[in-house]
Amino acid sequence: MFLSGKDEQALKEWEQDHSLDCARHDYEPEHLEAGARLHALAGNADRAREVMEKLYALYPDWDPSVMMTVFRAHTSSASEQHHKLAKDIYKWMKEKRGNEVSIDDYDSWLVGFLEAQHLHYAKLVFRDMIKNERLITTGSAEHIEEVLKRLHMLYRLGDDISKMTSIALDLLSVLPQAYHLHVFGDWMKSAVVHKAPGAAAQILDMMFQRGSKPQTFHFNMLLEALLRTKEDPNILKAENIGWRMIEEASKPHKEAMRSDSTTEIISKRHKRKKRPATTDAARKVPKADVATLALIMHHHAQNLQWEHVDYLARQLKQTSIEPNTMIMNVLIDNKCRQGAYVEAFAIYKALTSPIEGNSTVEGDSIIEGNSTSASAEDIFPDGATIRCLWKTLRLALSSKSFRDDPNLPSPRDLLKETVSWWTLSRSRYDASRFLQGLAGADHGAITALMLHCFSFTSDLPGSLIVLHVLRHKFDIFPTDKVAEILRRQVAWVDLTTETKAVRIHFAQQSRNGSGQREREKVARVYEILRERRMGKMGLGGKGQDRMGVEEMGDVELNLLSEFVRVVLKRRHPPDVVEAMLDDARKSVGLPDLPTGDLDAFEVA
């Protein structure tokens, strides 16, 4: 009855039965267990605990499994008092089960205290599961993975540097030394996230004192923590440490750098003897790796110190370090800022393998690299890479000398590449980070960037396809600024029948904020279509307030689609207009992409 949704009726009937039993004083254990479970599942923690205590007072040897249900009712509560009582239930249940306590029991207790957001009690459970040898910290890779899984569960409560410090110190006291470098690394990550460079430096110092020699990763975390503050003293420290690490990497080293998994690293450390504390004299910086180079290159690029970027790029070629995505982005941006747009795209081609589409995207990537260089080591671009490519193309197309350069992709080519990239990226666990890198906080910025590229090639069908690609593939809707850019492009397209002198005059006026006559004419057409559409949908006045953001975004997109078709229909028959849009869809690998709620035969 309870599980079928009739919880109130089930509780009422149980209480009635309990009252009858009370009069006879002959409680059945099954009856009490059912009552404890029902009240626990209904969120009645106090009543559930009361019935449970009565159950075990009358039947001390009864199965203690019901205690877990009551325990979770207490940890699910927002009451601090219930959390304290949950700890008492935890100790009571652990004592009753004795040697029969399993790792599953400990996991349930841990999850309960994590749900309650109670760090102290969660740490207590983690310590107990190791102390009582239910969580094995040595042995096989599977055992190590199990430890790391629960360790990372505990990190969920480390939402500031103080709590993370408490967790890390607790872990260092209970885990074998083989895990310490990993714990220190996670601790330093937290210092970076919470912009605590002082804490990062103290963590590094503690590592030396405890004999856990910091690795390149730990120094990289310190660099990132220092650079994130954007304070001159910290930046100077980061530059000094970073360049010393790069200098160390340029020296010949006997051992090659390997990228073992965390589990493999911990497993190897188990087999080593404990190391003594490191003396001050032995506190040398480790050699830089690809992340170090990326951090320092990115830092100097942001400060427009391109001579440093060029030097580091040359150093990269002389070492065995393989570039990563951040380094690729810096190199592309470096060439873009220098006006070497073709070289920027050449770097992208050389460092990435062609992004192949799946069933959604037809054919291979248009921006193809040298097929002989494609390997497992090829870099997969992130959102910032694709954004940088669009910025590079926009700057290139703003110069007439580059518009017909065969070594540059067309806007449609780059849009197809973007769609192919996102098809492979959207299923990643960090897809939101990739989208953030592409679109930024203001999603309208990437839309404007793409539209400007299509404006330079007077590709009005392509501009409309961009808007629909962003809507249907990235959930990015057009803004008022986007509508203004599109109207400006339409105004320019409308001048194609005018003389060259008129077009030059309009371009000059557009650059200095004039050119009102042409823009006003286009704006009137847009407003007429808008008023007509809003009137048909009953969205006049405050009617738009009833619609959600996504619904209103689709209305605006359909309006822009109608507007573009009206403009194209002025000089082309409807079937030609639709053929132009079909061609644009196919050219970006999306032949079935929706392009509005009206076709060229239906618009005015």
PDB file of C-alpha atoms in Angstrom, residues 108-233:
ATOM      1  CA  SER A 108      25.493   3.329   3.267  1.00  0.00           C
ATOM      2  CA  TRP A 109      26.648   5.115   6.418  1.00  0.00           C
ATOM      3  CA  LEU A 110      29.114   7.226   4.440  1.00  0.00           C
ATOM      4  CA  VAL A 111      26.518   8.215   1.843  1.00  0.00           C
ATOM      5  CA  GLY A 112      24.091   9.068   4.629  1.00  0.00           C
ATOM      6  CA  PHE A 113      26.485  11.509   6.297  1.00  0.00           C
ATOM      7  CA  LEU A 114      27.486  12.927   2.914  1.00  0.00           C
ATOM      8  CA  GLU A 115      23.792  13.577   2.256  1.00  0.00           C
ATOM      9  CA  ALA A 116      23.566  15.256   5.661  1.00  0.00           C
ATOM     10  CA  GLN A 117      26.592  17.414   4.688  1.00  0.00           C
ATOM     11  CA  HIS A 118      28.226  16.418   7.971  1.00  0.00           C
ATOM     12  CA  LEU A 119      31.968  16.316   7.374  1.00  0.00           C
ATOM     13  CA  HIS A 120      33.061  15.184  10.847  1.00  0.00           C
ATOM     14  CA  TYR A 121      30.812  12.108  10.859  1.00  0.00           C
ATOM     15  CA  ALA A 122      31.676  11.243   7.246  1.00  0.00           C
ATOM     16  CA  LYS A 123      35.394  11.291   8.128  1.00  0.00           C
ATOM     17  CA  LEU A 124      34.639   9.080  11.125  1.00  0.00           C
ATOM     18  CA  VAL A 125      33.027   6.435   8.898  1.00  0.00           C
ATOM     19  CA  PHE A 126      35.922   6.580   6.406  1.00  0.00           C
ATOM     20  CA  ARG A 127      38.439   6.083   9.234  1.00  0.00           C
ATOM     21  CA  ASP A 128      36.447   3.177  10.672  1.00  0.00           C
ATOM     22  CA  MET A 129      36.140   1.329   7.357  1.00  0.00           C
ATOM     23  CA  ILE A 130      39.936   1.414   7.009  1.00  0.00           C
ATOM     24  CA  LYS A 131      40.683   0.734  10.679  1.00  0.00           C
ATOM     25  CA  ASN A 132      38.353  -2.266  10.689  1.00  0.00           C
ATOM     26  CA  GLU A 133      39.863  -3.509   7.413  1.00  0.00           C
ATOM     27  CA  ARG A 134      36.652  -3.441   5.434  1.00  0.00           C
ATOM     28  CA  LEU A 135      38.317  -1.108   2.931  1.00  0.00           C
ATOM     29  CA  ILE A 136      41.625  -2.666   1.865  1.00  0.00           C
ATOM     30  CA  THR A 137      44.256  -0.005   1.109  1.00  0.00           C
ATOM     31  CA  THR A 138      46.933  -2.339  -0.266  1.00  0.00           C
ATOM     32  CA  GLY A 139      46.985  -5.112  -2.812  1.00  0.00           C
ATOM     33  CA  SER A 140      45.397  -5.193  -6.233  1.00  0.00           C
ATOM     34  CA  ALA A 141      44.474  -2.354  -8.555  1.00  0.00           C
ATOM     35  CA  GLU A 142      40.813  -3.051  -7.781  1.00  0.00           C
ATOM     36  CA  HIS A 143      41.439  -2.390  -4.071  1.00  0.00           C
ATOM     37  CA  ILE A 144      43.174   0.895  -4.863  1.00  0.00           C
ATOM     38  CA  GLU A 145      40.317   1.953  -7.141  1.00  0.00           C
ATOM     39  CA  GLU A 146      37.840   1.250  -4.333  1.00  0.00           C
ATOM     40  CA  VAL A 147      39.824   3.480  -1.953  1.00  0.00           C
ATOM     41  CA  LEU A 148      40.031   6.305  -4.501  1.00  0.00           C
ATOM     42  CA  LYS A 149      36.306   6.083  -5.217  1.00  0.00           C
ATOM     43  CA  ARG A 150      35.394   6.617  -1.560  1.00  0.00           C
ATOM     44  CA  LEU A 151      38.098   9.224  -1.119  1.00  0.00           C
ATOM     45  CA  HIS A 152      36.594  11.279  -3.928  1.00  0.00           C
ATOM     46  CA  MET A 153      33.143  10.855  -2.393  1.00  0.00           C
ATOM     47  CA  LEU A 154      34.527  12.470   0.758  1.00  0.00           C
ATOM     48  CA  TYR A 155      35.901  15.372  -1.297  1.00  0.00           C
ATOM     49  CA  ARG A 156      32.344  16.423  -2.105  1.00  0.00           C
ATOM     50  CA  LEU A 157      32.162  18.039   1.308  1.00  0.00           C
ATOM     51  CA  GLY A 158      35.421  19.951   0.761  1.00  0.00           C
ATOM     52  CA  ASP A 159      33.678  23.003  -0.692  1.00  0.00           C
ATOM     53  CA  ASP A 160      36.205  25.487   0.752  1.00  0.00           C
ATOM     54  CA  ILE A 161      39.918  25.344   1.478  1.00  0.00           C
ATOM     55  CA  SER A 162      39.333  24.998   5.238  1.00  0.00           C
ATOM     56  CA  LYS A 163      37.158  21.888   4.865  1.00  0.00           C
ATOM     57  CA  MET A 164      39.469  20.417   2.239  1.00  0.00           C
ATOM     58  CA  THR A 165      42.410  20.939   4.600  1.00  0.00           C
ATOM     59  CA  SER A 166      40.516  19.080   7.330  1.00  0.00           C
ATOM     60  CA  ILE A 167      39.798  16.193   4.942  1.00  0.00           C
ATOM     61  CA  ALA A 168      43.370  16.019   3.618  1.00  0.00           C
ATOM     62  CA  LEU A 169      44.970  15.998   7.076  1.00  0.00           C
ATOM     63  CA  ASP A 170      42.593  13.233   8.151  1.00  0.00           C
ATOM     64  CA  LEU A 171      43.395  11.170   5.061  1.00  0.00           C
ATOM     65  CA  LEU A 172      47.154  11.606   5.542  1.00  0.00           C
ATOM     66  CA  SER A 173      46.784  10.233   9.077  1.00  0.00           C
ATOM     67  CA  VAL A 174      44.840   7.122   8.065  1.00  0.00           C
ATOM     68  CA  LEU A 175      46.053   6.177   4.566  1.00  0.00           C
ATOM     69  CA  PRO A 176      49.386   4.492   3.747  1.00  0.00           C
ATOM     70  CA  GLN A 177      52.144   6.753   2.409  1.00  0.00           C
ATOM     71  CA  ALA A 178      51.627   5.390  -1.098  1.00  0.00           C
ATOM     72  CA  TYR A 179      48.454   7.513  -1.295  1.00  0.00           C
ATOM     73  CA  HIS A 180      49.963  10.700   0.107  1.00  0.00           C
ATOM     74  CA  LEU A 181      51.152  12.269  -3.145  1.00  0.00           C
ATOM     75  CA  HIS A 182      47.671  11.784  -4.583  1.00  0.00           C
ATOM     76  CA  VAL A 183      46.037  13.351  -1.517  1.00  0.00           C
ATOM     77  CA  PHE A 184      48.482  16.274  -1.604  1.00  0.00           C
ATOM     78  CA  GLY A 185      47.675  16.749  -5.281  1.00  0.00           C
ATOM     79  CA  ASP A 186      43.932  16.865  -4.646  1.00  0.00           C
ATOM     80  CA  TRP A 187      44.527  19.255  -1.765  1.00  0.00           C
ATOM     81  CA  MET A 188      46.525  21.574  -4.030  1.00  0.00           C
ATOM     82  CA  LYS A 189      43.797  21.413  -6.681  1.00  0.00           C
ATOM     83  CA  SER A 190      41.427  22.744  -4.045  1.00  0.00           C
ATOM     84  CA  ALA A 191      43.877  25.559  -3.254  1.00  0.00           C
ATOM     85  CA  VAL A 192      43.833  26.501  -6.939  1.00  0.00           C
ATOM     86  CA  VAL A 193      40.040  26.416  -7.206  1.00  0.00           C
ATOM     87  CA  HIS A 194      39.611  28.506  -4.060  1.00  0.00           C
ATOM     88  CA  LYS A 195      42.411  30.933  -5.013  1.00  0.00           C
ATOM     89  CA  ALA A 196      44.532  30.197  -1.962  1.00  0.00           C
ATOM     90  CA  PRO A 197      48.181  30.494  -3.076  1.00  0.00           C
ATOM     91  CA  GLY A 198      49.347  30.704   0.549  1.00  0.00           C
ATOM     92  CA  ALA A 199      47.737  27.365   1.277  1.00  0.00           C
ATOM     93  CA  ALA A 200      49.307  25.861  -1.875  1.00  0.00           C
ATOM     94  CA  ALA A 201      52.778  26.979  -0.760  1.00  0.00           C
ATOM     95  CA  GLN A 202      52.215  25.541   2.732  1.00  0.00           C
ATOM     96  CA  ILE A 203      51.047  22.234   1.264  1.00  0.00           C
ATOM     97  CA  LEU A 204      54.202  22.034  -0.848  1.00  0.00           C
ATOM     98  CA  ASP A 205      56.342  22.762   2.222  1.00  0.00           C
ATOM     99  CA  MET A 206      54.515  20.064   4.209  1.00  0.00           C
ATOM    100  CA  MET A 207      55.208  17.574   1.434  1.00  0.00           C
ATOM    101  CA  PHE A 208      58.951  18.182   1.742  1.00  0.00           C
ATOM    102  CA  GLN A 209      58.779  17.890   5.540  1.00  0.00           C
ATOM    103  CA  ARG A 210      56.905  14.569   5.389  1.00  0.00           C
ATOM    104  CA  GLY A 211      59.227  13.039   2.832  1.00  0.00           C
ATOM    105  CA  SER A 212      56.675  13.155   0.014  1.00  0.00           C
ATOM    106  CA  LYS A 213      58.804  14.749  -2.684  1.00  0.00           C
ATOM    107  CA  PRO A 214      56.551  17.043  -4.749  1.00  0.00           C
ATOM    108  CA  GLN A 215      56.200  16.059  -8.381  1.00  0.00           C
ATOM    109  CA  THR A 216      55.827  18.322 -11.417  1.00  0.00           C
ATOM    110  CA  PHE A 217      52.052  18.131 -11.023  1.00  0.00           C
ATOM    111  CA  HIS A 218      52.203  19.653  -7.528  1.00  0.00           C
ATOM    112  CA  PHE A 219      54.434  22.506  -8.704  1.00  0.00           C
ATOM    113  CA  ASN A 220      52.066  23.139 -11.608  1.00  0.00           C
ATOM    114  CA  MET A 221      49.220  23.493  -9.127  1.00  0.00           C
ATOM    115  CA  LEU A 222      51.289  26.055  -7.199  1.00  0.00           C
ATOM    116  CA  LEU A 223      51.957  27.983 -10.417  1.00  0.00           C
ATOM    117  CA  GLU A 224      48.274  28.030 -11.276  1.00  0.00           C
ATOM    118  CA  ALA A 225      47.308  29.139  -7.768  1.00  0.00           C
ATOM    119  CA  LEU A 226      49.822  32.006  -7.908  1.00  0.00           C
ATOM    120  CA  LEU A 227      48.848  33.128 -11.414  1.00  0.00           C
ATOM    121  CA  ARG A 228      45.123  33.115 -10.638  1.00  0.00           C
ATOM    122  CA  THR A 229      45.535  35.832  -8.013  1.00  0.00           C
ATOM    123  CA  LYS A 230      46.678  38.319 -10.718  1.00  0.00           C
ATOM    124  CA  GLU A 231      48.801  39.988  -8.026  1.00  0.00           C
ATOM    125  CA  ASP A 232      52.274  41.129  -9.114  1.00  0.00           C
ATOM    126  CA  PRO A 233      54.288  39.497  -6.270  1.00  0.00           C
TER     127      PRO A 233
END
